[in-house]
Amino acid sequence: GEIDHPNVVTITDLGVTSEFGPYIAMELLRGQELATVVENAGGRMEPAEAVDVIRQVLAGLEAAHKKGVIHRDLKPENIFLSTDDEGKRRVKVLDFGISKLRDDKELNSLTRTGTVMGTPQFMAPEQAAGARDQDVRIDLYACGAVLYAVLCNGLPFEAENYNLLINEILNKSPIQILSRNPSLDPRLAQIVMKAIAKRPEARYQSAREMADALGQWYANRNTPRTFSGSRL
């Protein structure tokens, strides 16, 4: 409720009733979850559209991170593509149900070392390991993993069950996105792979930094890439 950003769902009230228990009242959104939009599109989004969505997500995350809030469970089901009265699309980040307040020691004590919280397919290695010192870079990893998924209809890591998936995330390198979608612009592929780097220090260090990288790609997306004096 303190974030108050156009790309984060608005909380209007909360409390407890004697009949139903705790409640949260939120703004009414019209539209669809990103997961549904991508499914209806055949499993992939056009790169420019996907980048626009993730840039809006990053704008909401930047506001949350400034308030000391880490989402920890970003996934296509928690990204909502709403439509306003003028027919314009606005992306909303939903479900801060397992979010972490960076500076609140009392609340953070509820998340002890070794406890894994989140959706494994979009989980950074340090999150999958249950590390205690998780920071905003786990949200940036999740943004990269979501972008990966909607661009190639696949995931950075795949396994037959939960335990094997966690092992893959902890011990192996992510599958190169260009091997799944060879037609993808290599410049965009490079941004995605940096966002899901195994080591936090190798990723983007802030939502603003990642948004700027995507914004630069978006602005130059129709410019042919130059390599060794030739056009690709």
mmCIF file of C-alpha atoms in Angstrom:
data_model
loop_
_atom_site.group_PDB
_atom_site.id
_atom_site.type_symbol
_atom_site.label_atom_id
_atom_site.label_comp_id
_atom_site.label_asym_id
_atom_site.label_seq_id
_atom_site.Cartn_x
_atom_site.Cartn_y
_atom_site.Cartn_z
ATOM 1 C CA GLY A 1 0.000 0.000 0.000
ATOM 2 C CA GLU A 2 2.951 2.368 0.530
ATOM 3 C CA ILE A 3 4.406 1.851 -2.958
ATOM 4 C CA ASP A 4 1.767 3.907 -4.806
ATOM 5 C CA HIS A 5 2.953 3.425 -8.385
ATOM 6 C CA PRO A 6 0.954 3.103 -11.638
ATOM 7 C CA ASN A 7 2.601 -0.270 -12.360
ATOM 8 C CA VAL A 8 1.768 -1.792 -8.965
ATOM 9 C CA VAL A 9 -1.745 -2.828 -8.010
ATOM 10 C CA THR A 10 -3.319 -0.213 -5.733
ATOM 11 C CA ILE A 11 -4.367 -1.210 -2.218
ATOM 12 C CA THR A 12 -7.314 0.858 -1.022
ATOM 13 C CA ASP A 13 -8.051 -0.721 2.344
ATOM 14 C CA LEU A 14 -7.222 -3.628 4.623
ATOM 15 C CA GLY A 15 -8.455 -4.951 7.918
ATOM 16 C CA VAL A 16 -10.035 -7.879 9.731
ATOM 17 C CA THR A 17 -13.687 -8.876 9.960
ATOM 18 C CA SER A 18 -15.168 -11.104 12.646
ATOM 19 C CA GLU A 19 -16.887 -13.249 9.993
ATOM 20 C CA PHE A 20 -14.271 -13.636 7.256
ATOM 21 C CA GLY A 21 -10.972 -12.720 8.913
ATOM 22 C CA PRO A 22 -8.304 -10.600 7.178
ATOM 23 C CA TYR A 23 -9.139 -8.800 3.943
ATOM 24 C CA ILE A 24 -7.401 -6.572 1.415
ATOM 25 C CA ALA A 25 -9.377 -4.291 -0.920
ATOM 26 C CA MET A 26 -7.620 -3.582 -4.218
ATOM 27 C CA GLU A 27 -8.391 -1.674 -7.397
ATOM 28 C CA LEU A 28 -10.541 -3.462 -9.963
ATOM 29 C CA LEU A 29 -8.452 -4.415 -12.989
ATOM 30 C CA ARG A 30 -9.792 -5.252 -16.430
ATOM 31 C CA GLY A 31 -7.578 -7.377 -18.622
ATOM 32 C CA GLN A 32 -5.619 -10.610 -18.394
ATOM 33 C CA GLU A 33 -2.601 -12.100 -16.676
ATOM 34 C CA LEU A 34 0.537 -12.193 -18.800
ATOM 35 C CA ALA A 35 0.414 -16.003 -18.640
ATOM 36 C CA THR A 36 -3.001 -16.001 -20.341
ATOM 37 C CA VAL A 37 -1.987 -13.426 -22.956
ATOM 38 C CA VAL A 38 1.080 -15.460 -23.919
ATOM 39 C CA GLU A 39 -0.872 -18.708 -24.000
ATOM 40 C CA ASN A 40 -3.453 -17.154 -26.319
ATOM 41 C CA ALA A 41 -0.617 -15.928 -28.545
ATOM 42 C CA GLY A 42 0.708 -19.449 -28.994
ATOM 43 C CA GLY A 43 3.363 -19.340 -26.290
ATOM 44 C CA ARG A 44 5.419 -16.383 -27.488
ATOM 45 C CA MET A 45 5.170 -12.602 -27.599
ATOM 46 C CA GLU A 46 6.682 -10.279 -30.148
ATOM 47 C CA PRO A 47 9.982 -8.999 -28.720
ATOM 48 C CA ALA A 48 8.986 -5.319 -28.729
ATOM 49 C CA GLU A 49 5.744 -6.082 -26.905
ATOM 50 C CA ALA A 50 7.485 -8.336 -24.392
ATOM 51 C CA VAL A 51 10.129 -5.699 -23.676
ATOM 52 C CA ASP A 52 7.459 -3.046 -23.174
ATOM 53 C CA VAL A 53 5.748 -5.268 -20.609
ATOM 54 C CA ILE A 54 8.940 -6.004 -18.683
ATOM 55 C CA ARG A 55 10.008 -2.351 -18.692
ATOM 56 C CA GLN A 56 6.723 -1.476 -17.001
ATOM 57 C CA VAL A 57 7.258 -4.291 -14.494
ATOM 58 C CA LEU A 58 10.716 -2.907 -13.762
ATOM 59 C CA ALA A 59 9.252 0.560 -13.207
ATOM 60 C CA GLY A 60 6.937 -0.890 -10.566
ATOM 61 C CA LEU A 61 9.791 -2.865 -9.022
ATOM 62 C CA GLU A 62 11.987 0.222 -8.868
ATOM 63 C CA ALA A 63 9.318 1.943 -6.783
ATOM 64 C CA ALA A 64 8.969 -1.134 -4.545
ATOM 65 C CA HIS A 65 12.720 -1.496 -4.096
ATOM 66 C CA LYS A 66 13.007 2.167 -3.099
ATOM 67 C CA LYS A 67 10.542 1.385 -0.309
ATOM 68 C CA GLY A 68 12.674 -1.578 0.747
ATOM 69 C CA VAL A 69 10.245 -4.189 -0.622
ATOM 70 C CA ILE A 70 11.476 -7.243 -2.555
ATOM 71 C CA HIS A 71 8.688 -9.088 -4.373
ATOM 72 C CA ARG A 72 10.283 -12.591 -4.473
ATOM 73 C CA ASP A 73 7.606 -14.276 -6.605
ATOM 74 C CA LEU A 74 7.486 -12.582 -9.981
ATOM 75 C CA LYS A 75 6.034 -14.832 -12.677
ATOM 76 C CA PRO A 76 3.638 -14.448 -15.626
ATOM 77 C CA GLU A 77 0.659 -15.122 -13.343
ATOM 78 C CA ASN A 78 1.619 -12.134 -11.147
ATOM 79 C CA ILE A 79 1.939 -9.689 -14.037
ATOM 80 C CA PHE A 80 -1.405 -8.281 -15.153
ATOM 81 C CA LEU A 81 -2.009 -6.523 -18.451
ATOM 82 C CA SER A 82 -4.855 -4.145 -17.696
ATOM 83 C CA THR A 83 -6.788 -1.897 -20.049
ATOM 84 C CA ASP A 84 -7.909 1.558 -18.966
ATOM 85 C CA ASP A 85 -11.056 3.403 -20.062
ATOM 86 C CA GLU A 86 -9.197 4.827 -23.061
ATOM 87 C CA GLY A 87 -8.133 1.386 -24.239
ATOM 88 C CA LYS A 88 -4.479 1.862 -23.282
ATOM 89 C CA ARG A 89 -2.510 -1.029 -21.794
ATOM 90 C CA ARG A 90 -0.915 -0.678 -18.388
ATOM 91 C CA VAL A 91 1.066 -3.427 -16.721
ATOM 92 C CA LYS A 92 0.391 -4.093 -13.035
ATOM 93 C CA VAL A 93 2.553 -6.130 -10.680
ATOM 94 C CA LEU A 94 0.374 -8.253 -8.399
ATOM 95 C CA ASP A 95 0.680 -10.462 -5.328
ATOM 96 C CA PHE A 96 3.255 -9.222 -2.860
ATOM 97 C CA GLY A 97 2.145 -12.054 -0.576
ATOM 98 C CA ILE A 98 5.655 -13.374 0.123
ATOM 99 C CA SER A 99 7.475 -10.079 -0.331
ATOM 100 C CA LYS A 100 10.348 -9.223 1.954
ATOM 101 C CA LEU A 101 11.029 -5.898 3.652
ATOM 102 C CA ARG A 102 14.767 -5.384 3.370
ATOM 103 C CA ASP A 103 15.197 -3.277 6.474
ATOM 104 C CA ASP A 104 12.663 -4.860 8.818
ATOM 105 C CA LYS A 105 14.608 -7.300 11.001
ATOM 106 C CA GLU A 106 11.520 -8.504 12.817
ATOM 107 C CA LEU A 107 9.670 -9.401 9.634
ATOM 108 C CA ASN A 108 12.792 -10.766 7.946
ATOM 109 C CA SER A 109 13.335 -13.132 10.851
ATOM 110 C CA LEU A 110 10.299 -15.029 9.584
ATOM 111 C CA THR A 111 12.326 -16.032 6.529
ATOM 112 C CA ARG A 112 15.135 -18.103 7.928
ATOM 113 C CA THR A 113 18.203 -19.381 6.127
ATOM 114 C CA GLY A 114 17.349 -22.550 4.200
ATOM 115 C CA THR A 115 13.710 -21.621 3.633
ATOM 116 C CA VAL A 116 12.789 -21.588 -0.063
ATOM 117 C CA MET A 117 9.943 -19.263 -1.016
ATOM 118 C CA GLY A 118 8.787 -18.448 -4.543
ATOM 119 C CA THR A 119 8.046 -20.219 -7.817
ATOM 120 C CA PRO A 120 11.063 -22.379 -8.751
ATOM 121 C CA GLN A 121 10.955 -21.814 -12.515
ATOM 122 C CA PHE A 122 11.629 -18.088 -11.965
ATOM 123 C CA MET A 123 13.843 -18.388 -8.900
ATOM 124 C CA ALA A 124 17.387 -17.044 -8.717
ATOM 125 C CA PRO A 125 20.027 -19.544 -7.508
ATOM 126 C CA GLU A 126 20.517 -17.794 -4.166
ATOM 127 C CA GLN A 127 16.751 -17.853 -3.636
ATOM 128 C CA ALA A 128 16.571 -21.538 -4.543
ATOM 129 C CA ALA A 129 19.355 -22.184 -2.036
ATOM 130 C CA GLY A 130 17.386 -20.434 0.686
ATOM 131 C CA ALA A 131 20.164 -17.896 1.268
ATOM 132 C CA ARG A 132 19.365 -15.343 3.931
ATOM 133 C CA ASP A 133 21.022 -12.355 2.261
ATOM 134 C CA GLN A 134 18.702 -12.130 -0.754
ATOM 135 C CA ASP A 135 18.361 -8.679 -2.279
ATOM 136 C CA VAL A 136 16.630 -6.871 -5.144
ATOM 137 C CA ARG A 137 18.656 -8.822 -7.702
ATOM 138 C CA ILE A 138 16.397 -11.845 -7.225
ATOM 139 C CA ASP A 139 13.535 -9.767 -8.647
ATOM 140 C CA LEU A 140 15.713 -8.746 -11.600
ATOM 141 C CA TYR A 141 16.567 -12.407 -12.200
ATOM 142 C CA ALA A 142 12.837 -13.207 -12.185
ATOM 143 C CA CYS A 143 12.192 -10.431 -14.720
ATOM 144 C CA GLY A 144 14.849 -11.953 -16.945
ATOM 145 C CA ALA A 145 13.352 -15.417 -16.553
ATOM 146 C CA VAL A 146 9.864 -14.125 -17.405
ATOM 147 C CA LEU A 147 11.225 -12.313 -20.461
ATOM 148 C CA TYR A 148 13.068 -15.503 -21.449
ATOM 149 C CA ALA A 149 9.850 -17.531 -21.147
ATOM 150 C CA VAL A 150 7.657 -15.215 -23.210
ATOM 151 C CA LEU A 151 10.271 -14.807 -25.948
ATOM 152 C CA CYS A 152 10.963 -18.479 -26.577
ATOM 153 C CA ASN A 153 8.132 -20.505 -24.992
ATOM 154 C CA GLY A 154 10.629 -22.212 -22.727
ATOM 155 C CA LEU A 155 12.456 -21.789 -19.433
ATOM 156 C CA PRO A 156 16.111 -21.274 -18.495
ATOM 157 C CA PHE A 157 16.046 -24.549 -16.555
ATOM 158 C CA GLU A 158 13.809 -27.559 -17.025
ATOM 159 C CA ALA A 159 13.573 -30.801 -15.064
ATOM 160 C CA GLU A 160 11.118 -33.594 -14.321
ATOM 161 C CA ASN A 161 10.418 -32.669 -10.713
ATOM 162 C CA TYR A 162 10.962 -29.971 -8.090
ATOM 163 C CA ASN A 163 14.141 -31.420 -6.561
ATOM 164 C CA LEU A 164 15.821 -31.924 -9.932
ATOM 165 C CA LEU A 165 14.843 -28.405 -10.962
ATOM 166 C CA ILE A 166 16.404 -26.886 -7.836
ATOM 167 C CA ASN A 167 19.552 -28.912 -8.528
ATOM 168 C CA GLU A 168 19.687 -27.578 -12.097
ATOM 169 C CA ILE A 169 19.275 -23.981 -10.908
ATOM 170 C CA LEU A 170 21.993 -24.356 -8.287
ATOM 171 C CA ASN A 171 24.563 -26.306 -10.269
ATOM 172 C CA LYS A 172 24.143 -25.738 -14.002
ATOM 173 C CA SER A 173 24.178 -22.829 -16.421
ATOM 174 C CA PRO A 174 20.873 -21.677 -17.938
ATOM 175 C CA ILE A 175 20.004 -22.868 -21.423
ATOM 176 C CA GLN A 176 21.010 -20.225 -23.973
ATOM 177 C CA ILE A 177 17.890 -18.455 -25.202
ATOM 178 C CA LEU A 178 19.182 -18.340 -28.791
ATOM 179 C CA SER A 179 19.220 -22.134 -28.848
ATOM 180 C CA ARG A 180 15.461 -22.015 -28.230
ATOM 181 C CA ASN A 181 14.680 -19.028 -30.455
ATOM 182 C CA PRO A 182 17.437 -18.560 -33.082
ATOM 183 C CA SER A 183 15.515 -15.715 -34.720
ATOM 184 C CA LEU A 184 15.799 -13.525 -31.633
ATOM 185 C CA ASP A 185 17.939 -10.383 -31.893
ATOM 186 C CA PRO A 186 21.294 -11.330 -30.285
ATOM 187 C CA ARG A 187 21.391 -7.927 -28.576
ATOM 188 C CA LEU A 188 18.152 -8.710 -26.761
ATOM 189 C CA ALA A 189 19.316 -12.259 -26.046
ATOM 190 C CA GLN A 190 22.414 -10.833 -24.366
ATOM 191 C CA ILE A 191 20.270 -8.655 -22.078
ATOM 192 C CA VAL A 192 18.131 -11.640 -21.082
ATOM 193 C CA MET A 193 21.119 -13.861 -20.349
ATOM 194 C CA LYS A 194 22.762 -11.146 -18.248
ATOM 195 C CA ALA A 195 19.576 -10.767 -16.214
ATOM 196 C CA ILE A 196 19.589 -14.492 -15.373
ATOM 197 C CA ALA A 197 23.304 -14.806 -14.687
ATOM 198 C CA LYS A 198 24.007 -17.319 -11.927
ATOM 199 C CA ARG A 199 26.102 -14.902 -9.856
ATOM 200 C CA PRO A 200 24.180 -11.835 -8.566
ATOM 201 C CA GLU A 201 27.138 -9.539 -9.239
ATOM 202 C CA ALA A 202 27.055 -10.524 -12.931
ATOM 203 C CA ARG A 203 23.417 -9.422 -13.325
ATOM 204 C CA TYR A 204 21.955 -5.955 -13.588
ATOM 205 C CA GLN A 205 22.289 -4.334 -10.189
ATOM 206 C CA SER A 206 19.078 -2.317 -10.171
ATOM 207 C CA ALA A 207 15.687 -2.207 -11.868
ATOM 208 C CA ARG A 208 16.669 1.117 -13.431
ATOM 209 C CA GLU A 209 19.842 -0.347 -14.964
ATOM 210 C CA MET A 210 17.954 -3.252 -16.528
ATOM 211 C CA ALA A 211 15.127 -0.981 -17.734
ATOM 212 C CA ASP A 212 17.675 1.335 -19.363
ATOM 213 C CA ALA A 213 19.295 -1.598 -21.184
ATOM 214 C CA LEU A 214 15.918 -2.741 -22.483
ATOM 215 C CA GLY A 215 14.988 0.827 -23.385
ATOM 216 C CA GLN A 216 18.151 1.196 -25.438
ATOM 217 C CA TRP A 217 17.405 -2.042 -27.274
ATOM 218 C CA TYR A 218 13.815 -0.927 -27.878
ATOM 219 C CA ALA A 219 14.946 2.396 -29.334
ATOM 220 C CA ASN A 220 17.463 0.709 -31.658
ATOM 221 C CA ARG A 221 15.594 -2.514 -32.387
ATOM 222 C CA ASN A 222 15.163 -1.756 -36.074
ATOM 223 C CA THR A 223 18.791 -0.769 -36.571
ATOM 224 C CA PRO A 224 20.821 -3.594 -38.171
ATOM 225 C CA ARG A 225 23.583 -4.915 -35.975
ATOM 226 C CA THR A 226 27.064 -4.176 -37.324
ATOM 227 C CA PHE A 227 29.827 -6.746 -36.988
ATOM 228 C CA SER A 228 33.326 -6.659 -38.553
ATOM 229 C CA GLY A 229 32.268 -4.040 -41.064
ATOM 230 C CA SER A 230 29.293 -6.113 -42.260
ATOM 231 C CA ARG A 231 25.618 -5.877 -41.604
ATOM 232 C CA LEU A 232 23.883 -8.848 -40.058
#
